[in-house]
Every structure is written in C-alpha cells, then in structure tokens.
Coordinates of C-alpha atoms in Angstrom, one line a residue:
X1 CA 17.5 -12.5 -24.6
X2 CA 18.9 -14.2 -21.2
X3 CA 19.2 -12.0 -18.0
X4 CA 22.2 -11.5 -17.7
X5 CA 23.7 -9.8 -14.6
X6 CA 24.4 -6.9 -17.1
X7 CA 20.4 -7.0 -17.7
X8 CA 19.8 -7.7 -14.2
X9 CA 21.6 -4.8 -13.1
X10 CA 20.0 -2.6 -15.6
X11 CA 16.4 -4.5 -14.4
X12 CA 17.4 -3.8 -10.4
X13 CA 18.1 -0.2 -11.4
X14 CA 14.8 0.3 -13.1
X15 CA 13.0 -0.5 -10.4
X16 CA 14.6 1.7 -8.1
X17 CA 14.2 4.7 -10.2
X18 CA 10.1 3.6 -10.8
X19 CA 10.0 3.0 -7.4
X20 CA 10.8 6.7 -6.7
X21 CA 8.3 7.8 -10.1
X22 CA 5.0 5.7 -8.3
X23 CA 5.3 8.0 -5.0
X24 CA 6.6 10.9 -6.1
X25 CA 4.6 14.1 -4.9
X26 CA 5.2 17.9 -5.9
X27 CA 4.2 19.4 -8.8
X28 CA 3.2 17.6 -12.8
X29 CA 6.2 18.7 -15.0
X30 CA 2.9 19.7 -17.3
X31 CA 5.1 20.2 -20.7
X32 CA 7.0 16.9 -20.5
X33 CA 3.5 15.2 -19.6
X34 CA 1.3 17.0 -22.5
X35 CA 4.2 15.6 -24.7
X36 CA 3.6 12.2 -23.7
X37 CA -0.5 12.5 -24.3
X38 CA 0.2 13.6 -27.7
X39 CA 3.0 10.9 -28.3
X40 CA 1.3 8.2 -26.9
X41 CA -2.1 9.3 -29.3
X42 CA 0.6 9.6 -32.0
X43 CA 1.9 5.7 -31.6
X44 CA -1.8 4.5 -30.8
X45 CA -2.1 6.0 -34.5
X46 CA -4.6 8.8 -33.4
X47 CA -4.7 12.6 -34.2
X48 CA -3.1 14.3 -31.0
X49 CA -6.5 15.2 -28.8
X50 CA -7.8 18.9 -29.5
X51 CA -7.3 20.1 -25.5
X52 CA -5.3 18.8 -22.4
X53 CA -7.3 19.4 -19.5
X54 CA -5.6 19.4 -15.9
X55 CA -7.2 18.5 -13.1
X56 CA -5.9 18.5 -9.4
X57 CA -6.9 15.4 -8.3
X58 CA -7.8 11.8 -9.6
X59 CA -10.8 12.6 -7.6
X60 CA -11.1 15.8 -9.8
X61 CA -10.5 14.6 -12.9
X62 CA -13.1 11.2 -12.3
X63 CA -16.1 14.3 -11.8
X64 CA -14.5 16.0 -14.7
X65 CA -15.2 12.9 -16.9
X66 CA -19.0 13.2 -16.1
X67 CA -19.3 16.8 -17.8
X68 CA -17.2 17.1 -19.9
X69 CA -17.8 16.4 -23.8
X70 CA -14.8 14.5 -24.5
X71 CA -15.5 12.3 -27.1
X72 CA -15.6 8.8 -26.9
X73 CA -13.0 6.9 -24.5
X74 CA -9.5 5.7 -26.8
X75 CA -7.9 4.1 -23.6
X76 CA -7.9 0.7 -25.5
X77 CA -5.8 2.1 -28.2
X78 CA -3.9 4.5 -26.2
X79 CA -3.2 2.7 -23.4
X80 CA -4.5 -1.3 -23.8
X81 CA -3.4 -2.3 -27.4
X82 CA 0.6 -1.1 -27.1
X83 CA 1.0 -2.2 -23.3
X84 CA -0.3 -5.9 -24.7
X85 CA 2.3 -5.8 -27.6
X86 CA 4.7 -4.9 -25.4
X87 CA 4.7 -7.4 -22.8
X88 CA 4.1 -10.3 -25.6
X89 CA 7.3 -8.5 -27.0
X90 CA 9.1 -8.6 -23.8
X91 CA 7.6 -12.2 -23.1
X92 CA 9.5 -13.6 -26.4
X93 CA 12.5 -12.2 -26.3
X94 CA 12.6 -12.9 -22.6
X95 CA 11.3 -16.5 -22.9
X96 CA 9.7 -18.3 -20.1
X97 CA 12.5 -19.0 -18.0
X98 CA 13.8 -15.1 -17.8
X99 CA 10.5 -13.6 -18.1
X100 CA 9.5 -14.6 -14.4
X101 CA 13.2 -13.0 -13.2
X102 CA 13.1 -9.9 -15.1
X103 CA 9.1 -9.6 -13.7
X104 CA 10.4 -10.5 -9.8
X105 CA 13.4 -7.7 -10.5
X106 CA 10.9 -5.0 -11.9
X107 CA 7.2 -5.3 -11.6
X108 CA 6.9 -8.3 -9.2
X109 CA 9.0 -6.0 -6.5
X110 CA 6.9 -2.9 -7.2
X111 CA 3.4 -4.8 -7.5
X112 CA 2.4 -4.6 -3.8
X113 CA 3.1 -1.3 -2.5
X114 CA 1.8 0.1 -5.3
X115 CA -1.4 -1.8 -6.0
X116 CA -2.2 -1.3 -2.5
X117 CA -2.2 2.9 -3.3
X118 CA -4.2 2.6 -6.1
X119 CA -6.6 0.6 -4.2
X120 CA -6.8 3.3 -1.5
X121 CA -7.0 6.4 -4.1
X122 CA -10.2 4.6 -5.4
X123 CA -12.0 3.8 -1.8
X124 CA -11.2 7.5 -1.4
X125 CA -12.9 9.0 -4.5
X126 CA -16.2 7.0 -3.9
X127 CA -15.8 7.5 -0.2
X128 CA -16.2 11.4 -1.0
X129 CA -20.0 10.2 -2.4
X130 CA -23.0 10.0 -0.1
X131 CA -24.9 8.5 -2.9
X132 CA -24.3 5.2 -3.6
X133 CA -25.0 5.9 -7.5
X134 CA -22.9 8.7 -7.7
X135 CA -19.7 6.8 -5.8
X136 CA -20.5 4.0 -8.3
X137 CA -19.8 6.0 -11.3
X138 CA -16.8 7.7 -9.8
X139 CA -15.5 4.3 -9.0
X140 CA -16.2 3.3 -12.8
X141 CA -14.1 6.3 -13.8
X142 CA -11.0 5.6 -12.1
X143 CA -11.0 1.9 -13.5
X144 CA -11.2 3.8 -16.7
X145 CA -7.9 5.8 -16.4
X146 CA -4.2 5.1 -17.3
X147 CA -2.6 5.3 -13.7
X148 CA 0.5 7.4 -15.0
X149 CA 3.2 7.5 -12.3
X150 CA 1.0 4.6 -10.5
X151 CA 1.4 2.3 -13.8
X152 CA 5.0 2.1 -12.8
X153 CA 5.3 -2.0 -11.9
X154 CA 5.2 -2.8 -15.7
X155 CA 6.7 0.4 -17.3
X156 CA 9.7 -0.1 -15.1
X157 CA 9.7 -3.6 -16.9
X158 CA 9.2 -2.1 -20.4
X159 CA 11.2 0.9 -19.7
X160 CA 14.4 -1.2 -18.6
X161 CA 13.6 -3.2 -21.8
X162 CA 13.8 -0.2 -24.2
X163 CA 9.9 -1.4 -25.4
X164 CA 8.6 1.6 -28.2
X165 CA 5.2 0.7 -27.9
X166 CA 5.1 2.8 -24.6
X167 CA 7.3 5.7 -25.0
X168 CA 4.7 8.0 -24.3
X169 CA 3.3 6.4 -21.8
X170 CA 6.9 6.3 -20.0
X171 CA 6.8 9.7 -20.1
X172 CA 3.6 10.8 -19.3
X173 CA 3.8 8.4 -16.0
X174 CA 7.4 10.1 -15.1
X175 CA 5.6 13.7 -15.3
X176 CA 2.5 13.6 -13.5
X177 CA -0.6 11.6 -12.1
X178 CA -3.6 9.8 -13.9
X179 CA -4.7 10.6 -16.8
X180 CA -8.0 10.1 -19.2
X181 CA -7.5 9.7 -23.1
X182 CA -10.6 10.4 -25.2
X183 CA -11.1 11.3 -28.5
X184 CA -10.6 15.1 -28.3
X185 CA -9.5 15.9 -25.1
X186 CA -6.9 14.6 -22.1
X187 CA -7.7 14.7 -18.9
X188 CA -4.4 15.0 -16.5
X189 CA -4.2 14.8 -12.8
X190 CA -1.4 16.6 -10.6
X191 CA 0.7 14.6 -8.5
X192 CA 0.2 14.6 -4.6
X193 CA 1.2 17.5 -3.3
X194 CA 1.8 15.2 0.1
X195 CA 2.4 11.4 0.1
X196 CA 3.7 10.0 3.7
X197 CA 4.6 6.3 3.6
X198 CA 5.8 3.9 6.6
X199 CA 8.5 1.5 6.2
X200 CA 6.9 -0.7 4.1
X201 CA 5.6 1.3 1.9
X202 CA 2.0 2.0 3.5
X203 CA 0.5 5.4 4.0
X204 CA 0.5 6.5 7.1
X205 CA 0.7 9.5 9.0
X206 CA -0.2 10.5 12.7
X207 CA -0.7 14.5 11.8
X208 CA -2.6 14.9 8.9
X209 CA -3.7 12.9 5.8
X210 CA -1.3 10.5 4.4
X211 CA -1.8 11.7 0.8
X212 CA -3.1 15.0 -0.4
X213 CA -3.7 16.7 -3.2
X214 CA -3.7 20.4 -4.5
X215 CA -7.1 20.6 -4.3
X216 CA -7.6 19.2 -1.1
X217 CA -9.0 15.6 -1.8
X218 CA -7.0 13.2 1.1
X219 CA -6.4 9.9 2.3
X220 CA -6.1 9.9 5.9
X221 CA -4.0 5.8 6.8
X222 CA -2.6 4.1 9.4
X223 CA -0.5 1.9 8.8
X224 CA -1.7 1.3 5.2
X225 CA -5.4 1.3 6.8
X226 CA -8.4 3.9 5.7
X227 CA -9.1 5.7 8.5
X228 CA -11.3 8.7 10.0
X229 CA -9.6 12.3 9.6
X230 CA -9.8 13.1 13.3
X231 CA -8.3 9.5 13.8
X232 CA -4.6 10.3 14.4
X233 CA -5.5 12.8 17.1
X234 CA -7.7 10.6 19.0
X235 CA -4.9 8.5 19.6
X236 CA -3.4 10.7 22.2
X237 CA -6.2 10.1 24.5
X238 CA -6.6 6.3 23.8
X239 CA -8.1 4.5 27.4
X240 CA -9.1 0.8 27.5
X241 CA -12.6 1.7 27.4
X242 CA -12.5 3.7 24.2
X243 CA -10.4 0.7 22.7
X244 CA -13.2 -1.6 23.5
X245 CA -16.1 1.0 22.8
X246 CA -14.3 1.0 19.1
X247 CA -17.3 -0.8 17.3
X248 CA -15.1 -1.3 13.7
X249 CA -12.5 -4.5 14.7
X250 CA -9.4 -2.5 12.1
X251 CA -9.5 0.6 14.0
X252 CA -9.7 -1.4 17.4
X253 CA -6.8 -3.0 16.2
X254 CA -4.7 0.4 15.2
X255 CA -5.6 1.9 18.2
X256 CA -4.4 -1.1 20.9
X257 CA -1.1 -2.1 19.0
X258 CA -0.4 2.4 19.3
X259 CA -1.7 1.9 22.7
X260 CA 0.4 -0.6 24.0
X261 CA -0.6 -4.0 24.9
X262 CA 1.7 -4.0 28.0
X263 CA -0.1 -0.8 28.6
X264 CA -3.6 -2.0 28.1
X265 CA -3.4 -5.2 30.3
X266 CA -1.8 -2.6 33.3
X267 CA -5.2 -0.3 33.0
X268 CA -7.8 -2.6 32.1
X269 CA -7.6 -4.6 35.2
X270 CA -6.8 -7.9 33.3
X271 CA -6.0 -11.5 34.5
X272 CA -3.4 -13.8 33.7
X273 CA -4.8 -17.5 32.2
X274 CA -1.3 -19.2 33.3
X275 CA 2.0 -18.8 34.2
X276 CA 5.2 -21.4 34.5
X277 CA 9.0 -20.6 34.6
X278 CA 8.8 -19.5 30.8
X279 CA 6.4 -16.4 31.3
X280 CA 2.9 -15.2 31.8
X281 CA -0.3 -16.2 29.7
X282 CA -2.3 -13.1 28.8
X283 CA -6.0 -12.5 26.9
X284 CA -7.5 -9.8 26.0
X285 CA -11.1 -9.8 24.8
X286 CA -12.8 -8.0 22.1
X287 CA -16.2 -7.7 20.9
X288 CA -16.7 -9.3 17.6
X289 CA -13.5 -9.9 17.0
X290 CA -11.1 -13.1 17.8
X291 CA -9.1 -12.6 21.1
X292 CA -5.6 -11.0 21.3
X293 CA -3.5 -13.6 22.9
X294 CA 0.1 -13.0 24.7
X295 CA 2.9 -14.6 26.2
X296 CA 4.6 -11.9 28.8
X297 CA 8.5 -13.1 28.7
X298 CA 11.2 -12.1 30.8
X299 CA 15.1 -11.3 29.1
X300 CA 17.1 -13.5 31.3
X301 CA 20.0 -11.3 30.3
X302 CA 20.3 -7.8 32.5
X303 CA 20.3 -5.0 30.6
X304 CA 23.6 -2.2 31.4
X305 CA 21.5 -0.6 34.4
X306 CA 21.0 -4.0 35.9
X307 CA 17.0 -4.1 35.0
X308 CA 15.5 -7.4 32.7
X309 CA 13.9 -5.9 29.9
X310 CA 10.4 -8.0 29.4
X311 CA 8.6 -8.8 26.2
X312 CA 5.1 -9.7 24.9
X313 CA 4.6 -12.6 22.1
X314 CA 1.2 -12.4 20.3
X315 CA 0.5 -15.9 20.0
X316 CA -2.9 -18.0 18.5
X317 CA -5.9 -17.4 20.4
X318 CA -6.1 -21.4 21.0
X319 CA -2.9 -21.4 23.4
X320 CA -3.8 -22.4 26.6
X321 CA -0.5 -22.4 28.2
X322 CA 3.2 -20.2 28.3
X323 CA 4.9 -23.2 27.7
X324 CA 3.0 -23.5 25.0
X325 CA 3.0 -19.9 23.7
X326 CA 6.9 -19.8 24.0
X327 CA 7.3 -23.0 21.9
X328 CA 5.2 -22.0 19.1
X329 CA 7.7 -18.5 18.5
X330 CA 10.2 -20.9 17.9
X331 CA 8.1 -23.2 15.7
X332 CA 8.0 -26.1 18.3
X333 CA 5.1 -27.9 19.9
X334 CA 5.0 -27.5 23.8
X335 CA 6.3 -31.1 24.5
X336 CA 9.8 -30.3 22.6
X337 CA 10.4 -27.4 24.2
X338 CA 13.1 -27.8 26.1
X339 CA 15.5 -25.0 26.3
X340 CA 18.8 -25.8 28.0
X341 CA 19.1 -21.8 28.8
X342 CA 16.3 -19.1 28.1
X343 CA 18.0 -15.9 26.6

C-alpha cells in the first residue's frame, strides 16, 4: 500500500473527525458503546461480559474497580493483543517508507494534545487522594483502562485503514469515555459534560474547571497547567507582591504573563539594566526561579492615531545589553546587528 494522495486525503480526514471524537463532551451514546464492549469481547474471542456498569467519571470508575467483583482484568486480550496486530498489519502493508507519513497524517498530529489530557485526567484522579496509598492505586487503575474516545491517535490510524481487529474498539471510543474490561463485567465512563480548550489544544479556562464531569470530578488548567480551583478568580486581583509571594515558580509564571509584564515593571518600581537607540533592557527577579528578561522596543512606524505602539521581547537571562536582546529575535549576535531601518 503507498500513500497516495487518495489515501492521504482519506488519512487527513481521519484525523480531523478523531480529532473532534478525543474532546468531545456531552453525553455517552450508551447503546452504541455497550455494542462496542460486547464486539470488542466478541473479536478478542471472549463471551460478552455478564454486566456493563457506567460510571460518571474516569475518577469514578478507577474507585469502582476497587469494589467491585469483576473478575480478572481481560484488557490484554480486549484491548493489547488486536491493537498489536493491527498496527504490525498496518506497518506491512504500509512499509517503512509510508508508515511514518500515514503516522504524521493521523496519530503523529493527534499525539500531543491528546497525551497531554490523559496525563492531566490521571494527576486529577490521584490528586482527589490525601493518602498517598490510596492515590497510588487509583493511578494504577487508570493505567489499566482502554482510553476510549482518548485512544483516538492510533484508531484514527486504524480506522482510516479499515483494520478489523479494532472494530469494537472504534466504536466504543466514538460513544463514550474510558472504559475497564474484565471478565464479567465493563466498566464505562461518561464523557465530560464540559471540556474548554485554548488554541492549542490545552485546557484552560478563566471561570470554572476546564473539564468536568457529571459527577462533579474537575480539572481546573491554565493554559494546559494544573491549577488551584480558586485560581482563575485570583487573577483579577493580581499585584506584584502576590506575583512574587507566589511560592510555586508555574503558577508565578501564569499569573505574571495574565498580569502583564509591561504592567508589572510600571507597579513594581523596577529599573532598567541598559538602554541604546534599539530599546530598553528590563529584569525582573524571582525567587527560585531563573530571571525574566526583556527588551522594551519602540514601533518606529506610527500607528493611525499618530501614537508608536511599543513592545516587550523575552529574551535569555544572560543578555546584558538591548543591542544584544534585539539581535538575538532575529537570530543574530550583537556585533552583526546592523539594521539599515528599525521597523
């Protein structure tokens, strides 16, 4: 099989309709998910599971696993055995010079975004444990479930490549959430009843959690980052001093790039290290953290009212000059920097 752009078109188009399955929120389609369970037992060659069980959360259904008796754990033959066959399937008839385009077109473009949401769904679960011990185990029981709509990088690969092995995985992962196969019984989480992503596909949101579930288990982000529930709201009444008071160095960071760095160098009294014709060398220090480091530049081109609109270039912490902040934007070292006209 070569990729043709027939096949990359049908690979591009895949992608874009996983890409839409992996953050979907709103309610499981529950029948056309409970089909997929018993489909995907069916294929693995197992008699379909005595009970589905839904649960409204992956945080849910990881405490679920700890009292129910469910049998013993058949993710290896639901889940591991055909998702191996199918990529070695997709990896032959691919070969090894179309195997890494159709991944890059599919999986490879899905990988990150996604990844970085199952990551967070995890920290969230054990977060929701005082006890070490107890987060342990619920961290061990979401590496222990098939991540349905989240599994979307390689079923938008296998999908796009028609591979049987996973049919009912396809369409368990299009209906609802995370799942649990075990020898008698399913366990099957609801999709997010809220999921708030930035423009690159972090969470984030400034009014509320950035994904929540039915039964109310959240993940508040910025910006892709963990963060306190009350966190969002504190940011109206940001001052330097709380910035620096900020003792973790992430949230610090959040809360000065919402804050402003012009902002923050106009209230916190600071000093310029050096200034030339190309602009003004700023530093602001932080405890336990390296130094935020700035080059204040000037548009030399009015805007329509007549006013220059100025800038601020985060530069390395090592710069010692403007000059030399300037010329490393554009890649240069100080001494070549030689503008003939600043813009």
């Amino acid at each position: 099989m070569t990729v043709t752009t027939e096949l990359a078109d049908v690979l591009t188009a895949a992608a874009l309709r996983w890409q839409e399955a992996a953050f979907r929120s709103g309610p499981a389609d529950r029948p056309g998910a409970e089909a997929g369970v018993r489909l995907a037992y069916r294929i693995a060659g197992l008699a379909e599971p005595e009970k589905i069980i839904w649960v409204d959360s992956p945080a849910a259904g990881a405490r679920a696993i700890a009292t129910l008796g469910a049998g013993r754990p058949v993710r290896d033959a639901v889940r591991t055995g055909p998702w191996e066959r199918a990529r070695a399937e997709a990896h032959t008839s691919l070969g090894p010079v179309d195997w890494p385009l159709a991944w890059s077109l599919t999986g490879g473009r899905l990988w990150d975004p996604v990844n970085r949401l199952v990551v967070q769904i995890r920290r969230g679960i054990a977060a929701t444990e005082e006890s070490e011990p107890v987060a342990a185990a619920l961290r061990a029981s979401t590496l222990d479930a098939v991540l349905g709509q989240q599994d979307a990088p390689w079923l938008s690969l296998f999908d796009a490549l028609g591979r049987p092995e996973v049919e009912g995985l396809v369409q368990v992962a299009r209906s609802a959430g995370w799942w649990w196969p075990f020898e008698r019984v399913a366990i099957v989480c609801e999709r997010p009843a809220e999921l708030h992503l930035d423009e690159l596909s972090r969470l984030h949101r400034a009014e509320g959690p950035a994904l929540l579930f039915p039964d109310g288990f959240a993940v508040h982000a910025w910006g892709g980052m963990p963060v306190p529930a009350d966190f969002a709201a504190s940011m109206a009444t940001l001052t330097p001093g709380r910035i620096r008071a900020e003792e973790n160095a992430e949230l610090r960071r959040v809360m000065l790039e919402h804050f402003g760095y012009d902002r923050y160098l106009a209230e916190s009294g600071a000093t310029p290290l050096h200034r030339d014709e190309t602009g003004v060398l700023w530093r602001i220090d932080l405890p336990d953290d390296e130094p935020v480091v700035m080059v204040e530049v000037v548009n030399s081109t009015a805007e329509p009212d007549g006013t220059f609109r100025r800038y601020w270039l985060r530069v390395p912490p090592s710069t010692r000059t403007a000059r030399e902040g300037v010329a490393w934007t554009f890649g240069m070292s100080e001494a070549d920097y030689r503008p003939a006209r600043e813009t």
